[in-house]
XYZ file of C-alpha atoms in Angstrom:
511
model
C 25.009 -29.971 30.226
C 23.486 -28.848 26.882
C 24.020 -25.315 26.314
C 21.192 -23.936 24.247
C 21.155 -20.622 23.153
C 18.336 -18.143 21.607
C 19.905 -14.965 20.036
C 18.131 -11.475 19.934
C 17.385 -10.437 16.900
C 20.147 -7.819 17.297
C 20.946 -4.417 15.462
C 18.376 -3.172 12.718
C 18.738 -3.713 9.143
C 20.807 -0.666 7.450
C 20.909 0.024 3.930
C 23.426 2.541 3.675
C 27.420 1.187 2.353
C 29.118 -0.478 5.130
C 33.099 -0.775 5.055
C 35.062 -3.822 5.106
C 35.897 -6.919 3.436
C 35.683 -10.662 3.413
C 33.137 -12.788 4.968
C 30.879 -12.771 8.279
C 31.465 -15.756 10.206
C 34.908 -16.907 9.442
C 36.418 -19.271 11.234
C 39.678 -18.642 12.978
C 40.694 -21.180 14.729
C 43.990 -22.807 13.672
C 42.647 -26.134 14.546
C 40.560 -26.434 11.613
C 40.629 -29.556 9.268
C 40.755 -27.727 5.806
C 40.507 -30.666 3.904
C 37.557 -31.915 6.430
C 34.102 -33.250 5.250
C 31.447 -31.045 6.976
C 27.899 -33.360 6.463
C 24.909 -31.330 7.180
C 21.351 -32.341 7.401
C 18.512 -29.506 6.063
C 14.597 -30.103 5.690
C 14.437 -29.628 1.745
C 16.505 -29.441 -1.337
C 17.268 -26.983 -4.450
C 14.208 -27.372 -7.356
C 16.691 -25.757 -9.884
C 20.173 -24.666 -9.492
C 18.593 -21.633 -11.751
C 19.077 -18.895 -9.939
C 16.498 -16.329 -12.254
C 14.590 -18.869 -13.650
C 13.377 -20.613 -10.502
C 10.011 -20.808 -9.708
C 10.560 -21.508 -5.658
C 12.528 -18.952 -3.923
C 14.039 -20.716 -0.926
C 16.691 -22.262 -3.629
C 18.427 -19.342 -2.605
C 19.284 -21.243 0.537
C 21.289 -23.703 -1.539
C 22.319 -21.825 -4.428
C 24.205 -19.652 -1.867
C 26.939 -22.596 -1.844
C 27.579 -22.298 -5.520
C 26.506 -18.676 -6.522
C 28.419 -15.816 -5.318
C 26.133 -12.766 -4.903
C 27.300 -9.011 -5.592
C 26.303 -8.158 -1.761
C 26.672 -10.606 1.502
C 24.893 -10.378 4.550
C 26.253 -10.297 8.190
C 24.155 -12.238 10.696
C 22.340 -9.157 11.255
C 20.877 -9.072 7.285
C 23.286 -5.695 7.301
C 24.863 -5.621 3.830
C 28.843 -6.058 3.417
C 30.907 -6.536 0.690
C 30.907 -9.639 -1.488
C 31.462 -9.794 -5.320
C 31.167 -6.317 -5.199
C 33.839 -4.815 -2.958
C 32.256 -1.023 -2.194
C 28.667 0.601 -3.562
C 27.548 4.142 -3.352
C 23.992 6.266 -4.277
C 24.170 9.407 -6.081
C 22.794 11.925 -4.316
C 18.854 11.922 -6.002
C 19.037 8.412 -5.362
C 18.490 7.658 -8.944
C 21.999 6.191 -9.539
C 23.744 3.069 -7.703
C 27.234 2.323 -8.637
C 28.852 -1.121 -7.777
C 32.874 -1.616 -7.591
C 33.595 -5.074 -8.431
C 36.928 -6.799 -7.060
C 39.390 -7.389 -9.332
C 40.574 -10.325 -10.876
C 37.072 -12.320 -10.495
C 36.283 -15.343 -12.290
C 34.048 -17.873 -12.684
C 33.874 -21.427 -12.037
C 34.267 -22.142 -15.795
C 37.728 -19.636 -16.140
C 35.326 -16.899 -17.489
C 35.860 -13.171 -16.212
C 33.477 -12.114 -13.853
C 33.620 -8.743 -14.921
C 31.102 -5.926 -15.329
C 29.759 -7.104 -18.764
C 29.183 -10.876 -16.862
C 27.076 -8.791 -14.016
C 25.207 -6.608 -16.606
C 24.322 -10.152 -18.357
C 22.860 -11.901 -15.805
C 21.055 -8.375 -14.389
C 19.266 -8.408 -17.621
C 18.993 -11.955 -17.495
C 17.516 -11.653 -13.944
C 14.875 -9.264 -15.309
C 13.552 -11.022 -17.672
C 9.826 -11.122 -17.922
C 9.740 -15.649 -16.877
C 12.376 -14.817 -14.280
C 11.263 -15.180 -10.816
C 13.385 -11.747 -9.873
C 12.412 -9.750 -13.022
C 10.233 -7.770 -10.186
C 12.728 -7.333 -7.921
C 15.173 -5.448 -10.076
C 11.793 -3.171 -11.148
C 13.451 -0.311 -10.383
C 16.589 -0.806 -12.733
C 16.191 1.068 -16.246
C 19.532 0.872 -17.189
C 22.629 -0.961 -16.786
C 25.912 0.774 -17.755
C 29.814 -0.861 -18.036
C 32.074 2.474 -17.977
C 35.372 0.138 -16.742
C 35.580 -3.876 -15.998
C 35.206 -2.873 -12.513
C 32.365 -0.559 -12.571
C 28.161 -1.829 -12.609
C 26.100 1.508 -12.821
C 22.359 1.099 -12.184
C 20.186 4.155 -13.671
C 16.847 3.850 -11.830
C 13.399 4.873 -12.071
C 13.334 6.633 -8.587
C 15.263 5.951 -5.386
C 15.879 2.139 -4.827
C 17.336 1.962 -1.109
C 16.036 -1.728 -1.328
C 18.365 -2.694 -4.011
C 21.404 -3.279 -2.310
C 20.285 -6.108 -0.205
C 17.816 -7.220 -3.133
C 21.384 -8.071 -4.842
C 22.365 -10.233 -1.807
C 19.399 -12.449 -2.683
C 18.915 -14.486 -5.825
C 18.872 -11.235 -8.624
C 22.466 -10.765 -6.994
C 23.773 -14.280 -8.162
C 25.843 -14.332 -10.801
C 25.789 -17.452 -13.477
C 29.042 -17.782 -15.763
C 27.347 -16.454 -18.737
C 28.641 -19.635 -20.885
C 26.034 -21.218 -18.750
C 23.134 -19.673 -20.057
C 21.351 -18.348 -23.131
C 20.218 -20.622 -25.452
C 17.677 -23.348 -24.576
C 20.337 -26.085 -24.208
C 21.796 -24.252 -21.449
C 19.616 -22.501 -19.508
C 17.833 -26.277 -19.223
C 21.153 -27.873 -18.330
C 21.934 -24.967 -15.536
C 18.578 -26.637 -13.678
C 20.850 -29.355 -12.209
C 24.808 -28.252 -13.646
C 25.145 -25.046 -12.167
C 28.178 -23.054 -13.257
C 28.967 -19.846 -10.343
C 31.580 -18.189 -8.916
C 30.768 -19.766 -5.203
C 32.628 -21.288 -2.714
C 31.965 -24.430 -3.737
C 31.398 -26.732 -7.143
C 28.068 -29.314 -7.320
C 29.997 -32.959 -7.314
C 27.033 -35.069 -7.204
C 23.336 -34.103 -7.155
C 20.000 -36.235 -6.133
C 17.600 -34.042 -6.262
C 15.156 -33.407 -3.361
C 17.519 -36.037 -1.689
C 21.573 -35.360 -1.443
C 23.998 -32.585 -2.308
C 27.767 -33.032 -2.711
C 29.672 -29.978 -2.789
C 33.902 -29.883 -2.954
C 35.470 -26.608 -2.215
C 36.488 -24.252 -5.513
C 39.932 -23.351 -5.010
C 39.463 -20.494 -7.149
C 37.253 -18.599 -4.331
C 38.196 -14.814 -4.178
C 38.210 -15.384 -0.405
C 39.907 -18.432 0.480
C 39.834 -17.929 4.232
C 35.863 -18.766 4.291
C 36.241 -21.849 2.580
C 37.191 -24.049 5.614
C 36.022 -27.643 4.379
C 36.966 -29.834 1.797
C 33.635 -30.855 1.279
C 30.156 -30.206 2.378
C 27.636 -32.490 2.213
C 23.979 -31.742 2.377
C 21.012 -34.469 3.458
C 17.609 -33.739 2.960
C 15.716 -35.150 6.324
C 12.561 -33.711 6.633
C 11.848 -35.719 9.984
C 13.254 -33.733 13.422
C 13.909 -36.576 15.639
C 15.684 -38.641 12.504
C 17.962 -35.339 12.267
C 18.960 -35.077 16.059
C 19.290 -39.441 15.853
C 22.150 -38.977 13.199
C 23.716 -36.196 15.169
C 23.622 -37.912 18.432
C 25.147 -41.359 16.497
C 27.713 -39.505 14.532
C 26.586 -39.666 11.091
C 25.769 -35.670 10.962
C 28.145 -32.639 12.026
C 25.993 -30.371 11.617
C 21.876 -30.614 11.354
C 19.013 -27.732 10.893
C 17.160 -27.125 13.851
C 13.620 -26.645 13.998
C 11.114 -26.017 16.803
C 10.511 -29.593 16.388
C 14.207 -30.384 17.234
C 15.526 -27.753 19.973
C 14.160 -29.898 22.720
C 14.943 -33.843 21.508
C 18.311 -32.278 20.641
C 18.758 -30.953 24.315
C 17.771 -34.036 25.993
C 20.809 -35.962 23.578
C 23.078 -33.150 25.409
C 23.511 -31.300 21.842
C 23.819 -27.785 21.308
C 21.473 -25.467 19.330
C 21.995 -22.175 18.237
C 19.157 -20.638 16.798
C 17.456 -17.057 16.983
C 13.850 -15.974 16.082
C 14.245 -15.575 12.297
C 12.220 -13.811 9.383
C 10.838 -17.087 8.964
C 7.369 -17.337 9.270
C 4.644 -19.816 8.528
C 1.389 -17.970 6.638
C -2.110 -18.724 5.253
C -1.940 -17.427 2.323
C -4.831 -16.970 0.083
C -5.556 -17.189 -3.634
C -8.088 -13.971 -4.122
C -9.375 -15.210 -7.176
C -10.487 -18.627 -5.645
C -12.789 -19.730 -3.284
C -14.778 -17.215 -0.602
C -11.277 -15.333 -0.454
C -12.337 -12.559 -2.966
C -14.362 -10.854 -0.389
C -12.012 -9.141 2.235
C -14.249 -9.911 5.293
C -14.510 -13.334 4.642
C -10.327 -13.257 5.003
C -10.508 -10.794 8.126
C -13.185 -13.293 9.615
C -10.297 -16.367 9.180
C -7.514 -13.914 10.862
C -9.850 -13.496 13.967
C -10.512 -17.203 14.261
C -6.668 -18.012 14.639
C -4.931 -18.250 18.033
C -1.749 -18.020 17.083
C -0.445 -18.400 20.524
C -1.734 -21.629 20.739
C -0.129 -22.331 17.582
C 3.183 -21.582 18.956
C 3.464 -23.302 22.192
C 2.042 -26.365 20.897
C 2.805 -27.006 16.838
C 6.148 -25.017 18.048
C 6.540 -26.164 21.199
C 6.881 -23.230 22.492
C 9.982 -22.407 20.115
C 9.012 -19.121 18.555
C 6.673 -16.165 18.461
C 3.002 -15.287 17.406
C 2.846 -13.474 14.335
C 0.699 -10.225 13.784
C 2.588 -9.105 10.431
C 5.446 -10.733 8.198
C 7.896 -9.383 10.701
C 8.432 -10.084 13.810
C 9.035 -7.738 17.270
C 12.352 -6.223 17.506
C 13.022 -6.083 13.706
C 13.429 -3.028 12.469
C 10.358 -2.998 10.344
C 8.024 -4.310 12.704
C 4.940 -2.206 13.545
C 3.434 -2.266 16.821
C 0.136 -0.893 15.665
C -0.788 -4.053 14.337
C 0.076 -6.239 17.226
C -3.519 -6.889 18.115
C -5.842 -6.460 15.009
C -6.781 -9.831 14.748
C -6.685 -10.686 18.258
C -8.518 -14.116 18.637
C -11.685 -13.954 19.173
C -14.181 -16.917 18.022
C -17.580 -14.859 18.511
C -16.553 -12.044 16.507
C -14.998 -14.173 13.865
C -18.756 -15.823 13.044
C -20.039 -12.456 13.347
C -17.986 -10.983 10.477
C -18.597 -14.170 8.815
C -22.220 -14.237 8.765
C -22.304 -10.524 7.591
C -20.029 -11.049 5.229
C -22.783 -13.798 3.731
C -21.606 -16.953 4.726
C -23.437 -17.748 8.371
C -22.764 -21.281 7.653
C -19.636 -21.406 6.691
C -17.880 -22.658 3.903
C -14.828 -25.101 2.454
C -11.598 -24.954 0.626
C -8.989 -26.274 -0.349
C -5.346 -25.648 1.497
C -2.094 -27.026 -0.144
C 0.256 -27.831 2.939
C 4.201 -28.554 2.791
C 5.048 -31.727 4.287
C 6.986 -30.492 7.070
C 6.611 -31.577 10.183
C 5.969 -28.395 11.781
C 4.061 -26.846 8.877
C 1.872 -30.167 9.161
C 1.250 -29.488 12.791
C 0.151 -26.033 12.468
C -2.032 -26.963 9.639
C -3.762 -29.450 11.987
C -4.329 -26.795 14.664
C -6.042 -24.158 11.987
C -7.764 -26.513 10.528
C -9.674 -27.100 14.034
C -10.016 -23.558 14.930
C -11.683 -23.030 11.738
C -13.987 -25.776 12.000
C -14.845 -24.074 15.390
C -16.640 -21.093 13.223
C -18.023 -23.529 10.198
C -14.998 -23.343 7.641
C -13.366 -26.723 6.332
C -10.092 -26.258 5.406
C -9.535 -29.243 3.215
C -5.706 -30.487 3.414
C -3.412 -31.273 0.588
C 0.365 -32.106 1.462
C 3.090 -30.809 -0.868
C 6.813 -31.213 -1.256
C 8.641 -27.793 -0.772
C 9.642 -27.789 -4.647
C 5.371 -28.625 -5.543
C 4.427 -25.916 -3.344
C 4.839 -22.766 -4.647
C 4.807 -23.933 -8.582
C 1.469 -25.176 -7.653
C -0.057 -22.483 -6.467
C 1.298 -19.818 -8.492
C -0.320 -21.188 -11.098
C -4.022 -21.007 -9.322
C -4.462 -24.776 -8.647
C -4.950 -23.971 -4.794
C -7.721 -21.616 -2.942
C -4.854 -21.017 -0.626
C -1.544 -22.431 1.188
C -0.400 -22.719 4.389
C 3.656 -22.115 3.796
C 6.692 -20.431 5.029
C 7.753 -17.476 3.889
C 11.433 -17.529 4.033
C 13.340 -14.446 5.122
C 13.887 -11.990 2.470
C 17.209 -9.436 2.551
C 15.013 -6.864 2.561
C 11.860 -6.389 4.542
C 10.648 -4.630 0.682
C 11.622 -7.906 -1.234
C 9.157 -10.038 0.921
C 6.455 -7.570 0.204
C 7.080 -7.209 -3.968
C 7.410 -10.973 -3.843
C 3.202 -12.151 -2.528
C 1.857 -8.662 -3.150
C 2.794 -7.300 -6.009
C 0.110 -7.183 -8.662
C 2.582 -8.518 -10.968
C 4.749 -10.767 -9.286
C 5.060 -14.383 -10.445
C 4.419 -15.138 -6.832
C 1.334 -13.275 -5.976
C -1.598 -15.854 -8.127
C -4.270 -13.002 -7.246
C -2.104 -10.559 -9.202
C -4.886 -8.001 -7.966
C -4.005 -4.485 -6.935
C -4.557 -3.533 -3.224
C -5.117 0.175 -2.707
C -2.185 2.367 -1.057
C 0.031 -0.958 -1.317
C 2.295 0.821 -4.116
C 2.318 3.831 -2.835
C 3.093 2.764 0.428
C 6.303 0.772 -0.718
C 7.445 3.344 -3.115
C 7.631 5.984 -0.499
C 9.532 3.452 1.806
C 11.934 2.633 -1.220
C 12.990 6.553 -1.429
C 13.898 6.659 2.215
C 17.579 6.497 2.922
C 16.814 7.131 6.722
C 16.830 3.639 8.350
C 14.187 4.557 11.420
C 11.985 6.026 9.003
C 12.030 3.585 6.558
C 11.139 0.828 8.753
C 8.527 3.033 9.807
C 7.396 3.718 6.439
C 7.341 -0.732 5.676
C 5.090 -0.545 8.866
C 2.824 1.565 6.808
C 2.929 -1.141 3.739
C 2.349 -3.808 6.445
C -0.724 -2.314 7.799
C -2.260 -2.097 4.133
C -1.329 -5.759 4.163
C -2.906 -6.792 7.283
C -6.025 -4.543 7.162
C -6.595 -5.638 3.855
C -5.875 -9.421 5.357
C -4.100 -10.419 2.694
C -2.697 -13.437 3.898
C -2.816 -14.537 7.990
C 0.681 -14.141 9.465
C 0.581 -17.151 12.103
C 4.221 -17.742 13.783
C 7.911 -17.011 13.535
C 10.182 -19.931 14.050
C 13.260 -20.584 16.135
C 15.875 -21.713 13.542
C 19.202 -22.625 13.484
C 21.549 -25.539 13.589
C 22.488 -28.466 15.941
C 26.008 -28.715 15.862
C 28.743 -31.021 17.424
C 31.902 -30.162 19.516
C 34.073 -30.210 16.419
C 32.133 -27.587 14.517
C 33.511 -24.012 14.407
C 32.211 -20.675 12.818
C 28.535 -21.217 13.217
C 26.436 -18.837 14.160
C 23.043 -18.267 13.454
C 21.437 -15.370 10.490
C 18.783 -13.851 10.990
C 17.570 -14.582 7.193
C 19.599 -16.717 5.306
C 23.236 -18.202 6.639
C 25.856 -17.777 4.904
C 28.039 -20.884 6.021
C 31.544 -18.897 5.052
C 34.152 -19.632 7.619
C 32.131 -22.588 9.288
C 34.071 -26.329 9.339
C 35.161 -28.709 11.369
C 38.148 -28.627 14.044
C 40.842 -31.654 12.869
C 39.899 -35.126 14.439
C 41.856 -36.560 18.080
């Protein structure tokens, strides 16, 4: 019998330096094929292999395979040791010093040393980099020793250490950037310090990855070869699994139960994922914030989840979901659904009889489904939400540059509940198209940036959440299930609760 499996979301996030070294999730197992080829099946590709000069930040789910980051994660999203083998604060918070491992290198032969990190820092701050406001706290970067990365800051940055397991942590051989020339040929060519080198590329398509020999830990690289499919369709994913072409596939909500019924297994665990209406503030009706709480009280996001979900996830209140650390249960019912009060506010907001816009979509199955469902429960209080499908990679470029009155999307999960937040609310984020300023929002994230306290701090994010939410923002509408459907001969998988790191996972060697 299948054996499906739905993890907890487990310990809270910590930000303080953990011990240890190497990578979560490696595999043991003496039985494993080192020279295997692990094929894996995801629902979208890299847009750039750019790591700073992306304009869609799930890349970093790719990029992850050829970019080494300064910090890792642990399935958790607590911070351990990656490029950077120890970290510490000074004590006014003001300072964060990074020990890099020695003997680093790139891809390329170069030395990843501190002058290579304090490049692509500055690199990764640059005013067209998609990270430049996630490293807003860094005034200064300092190279006492090879080994040493000292980071003078503005105020107390807890944040930052997990904000450098995400893409301003990747580090690009800096012979692979800097002139025109370059940076254009790093969009496809990447050049890391990874686990694994780009063979082939077909964008939006296929990914061919062969192990880098030169890997700083050689015990997580435990297949030859990985090879990545783009299949956007659930039941075509679990159909390759169950005849053999796949190892390894992504599961979905869309895929837990077709995947079940072939007798597969599925790990997967409530993630930061979450699917979102987000609006443009400068567009349509959305400029007037009772016109946007209206739209949150005409949602039931249950609904959403037990039938665009199948039942494979959880209403959303906020962008973070029970049992994480910054979740806030004040907010759990502040837009409860409730279709009579949702015309109300309308109508006093101006608008008795409604009105339309326009709603880019990605063309996921799930995301297409949910879509669907709004769009009805919005037509139930005299709103048209007028659909147009996007690719993952059209998405975001699209509607950062205020082309859409809104989107409904995923918002991947961030290190750091903080990064999610700078990212869409910023006033000057690449990412936020309103770039307005919401009052208390700063403030609010500042204060939980100077806390080094982990129960306070999440309570303090609770604090910027409720800004978000009152100020309905965006509508959070559901967390998803995710994971992977795996085969008997894959070892070393287990589910993250942001990001996976894939270290350690291959294939056991063939009967």
């Amino acid at each position: 019998m299948a054996r499906r499996t739905r993890l907890a979301l487990g310990a809270a996030l910590a930000v303080a330096l953990l011990a240890g070294c190497g990578s979560a999730g490696t595999a043991t197992s003496d039985a494993v094929d080192p020279q295997a080829t692990l094929r894996y099946a995801t629902t979208y590709g890299a847009s750039s292999f750019d790591p700073h000069k992306t304009r869609v930040a799930q890349d970093n789910i790719m990029l992850t395979q050829v970019y080494d980051r300064l910090v890792h994660r642990d399935p958790d999203a607590n911070p351990i040791p990656g490029l950077a083998e120890s970290w510490e604060f000074s004590d006014d918070g003001r300072t964060l010093t990074f020990h890099l491992r020695e003997g680093l290198q790139f891809q390329d032969g170069t030395p990843l040393d501190a002058q290579a990190v304090k490049a692509n820092l500055e690199r990764a701050q640059e005013p067209d980099s998609i990270t430049t406001t996630m490293l807003a706290p860094v005034e200064a970067i300092e190279t006492p020793d090879p080994t040493t990365v000292v980071l003078r800051l503005t105020g107390p940055g807890t944040q930052l250490v997990l904000t450098l397991s995400d893409l301003p942590g990747m580090m690009v051989s800096p012979n692979a950037f800097g002139t025109p020339e370059k940076d254009a040929a790093l969009v496809l060519r990447p050049v890391g310090a990874g686990r694994y080198i780009v063979a082939d590329a077909q964008p939006g398509a296929s990914y061919d990855f062969v192990a880098w020999d030169g890997y700083w830990d050689p015990e997580s690289v435990t297949a030859g070869r990985f090879e990545w499919e783009v299949v956007t369709d659930p039941q075509t994913r679990i159909n390759a699994m169950a005849s053999g072409e796949l190892d390894i596939a992504m599961a979905t909500p869309l895929s837990i139960d077709p995947a079940a019924a072939q007798g597969l297994d599925s790990q997967v665990q409530t993630s930061l994922n979450h699917y979102v209406l987000h609006f443009n503030r400068t567009r349509s009706e959305f400029g007037n914030v009772d016109v946007r709480r209206a739209l949150s009280t005409a949602i039931d996001r249950q609904a959403l989840v037990d039938s665009a979900l199948e039942g494979h996830g959880e209403a959303a209140s906020q962008n973070f979901p029970q049992g994480y650390f910054a979740y806030n249960p004040e907010l759990a019912d502040r837009y409860a659904y409730e279709e009579r009060a949702a015309r109300e506010t309308l109508a006093a907001a101006g608008l008795p009889d409604g009105f339309t816009f326009t709603a880019g979509v990605m063309n996921l199955p799930e995301n297409e489904r949910i879509a669907q469902i709004v769009q009805q429960q919005l037509d139930a209080i005299g709103v048209t939400m007028q659909i147009r499908l996007l690719s993952p990679a059209e998405m975001s470029p699209v509607f950062n540059r205020g082309e859409l009155d809104a989107v409904l999307t995923t918002f991947s999960g961030r290190a750091d509940p903080s990064l999610l937040l700078a990212t869409y609310f910023a006033p000057d984020s690449p990412q936020n198209p309103s770039h307005d300023v919401t009052p208390g929002f700063a403030e609010a994230l500042a204060a939980a940036n100077a806390e080094p306290d982990q129960q306070t701090r999440g309570r303090l994010i609770g604090d910027v959440s409720a800004t978000v939410v009152d100020q309905a923002l965006m509508i959070p509408l559901a967390f998803a299930d995710l994971g992977a459907t795996l085969t008997d001969r894959v070892v070393g998988y287990q589910p993250y609760r942001a990001l996976d790191e894939w270290g350690g996972i291959g294939l056991t060697a063939a009967e």
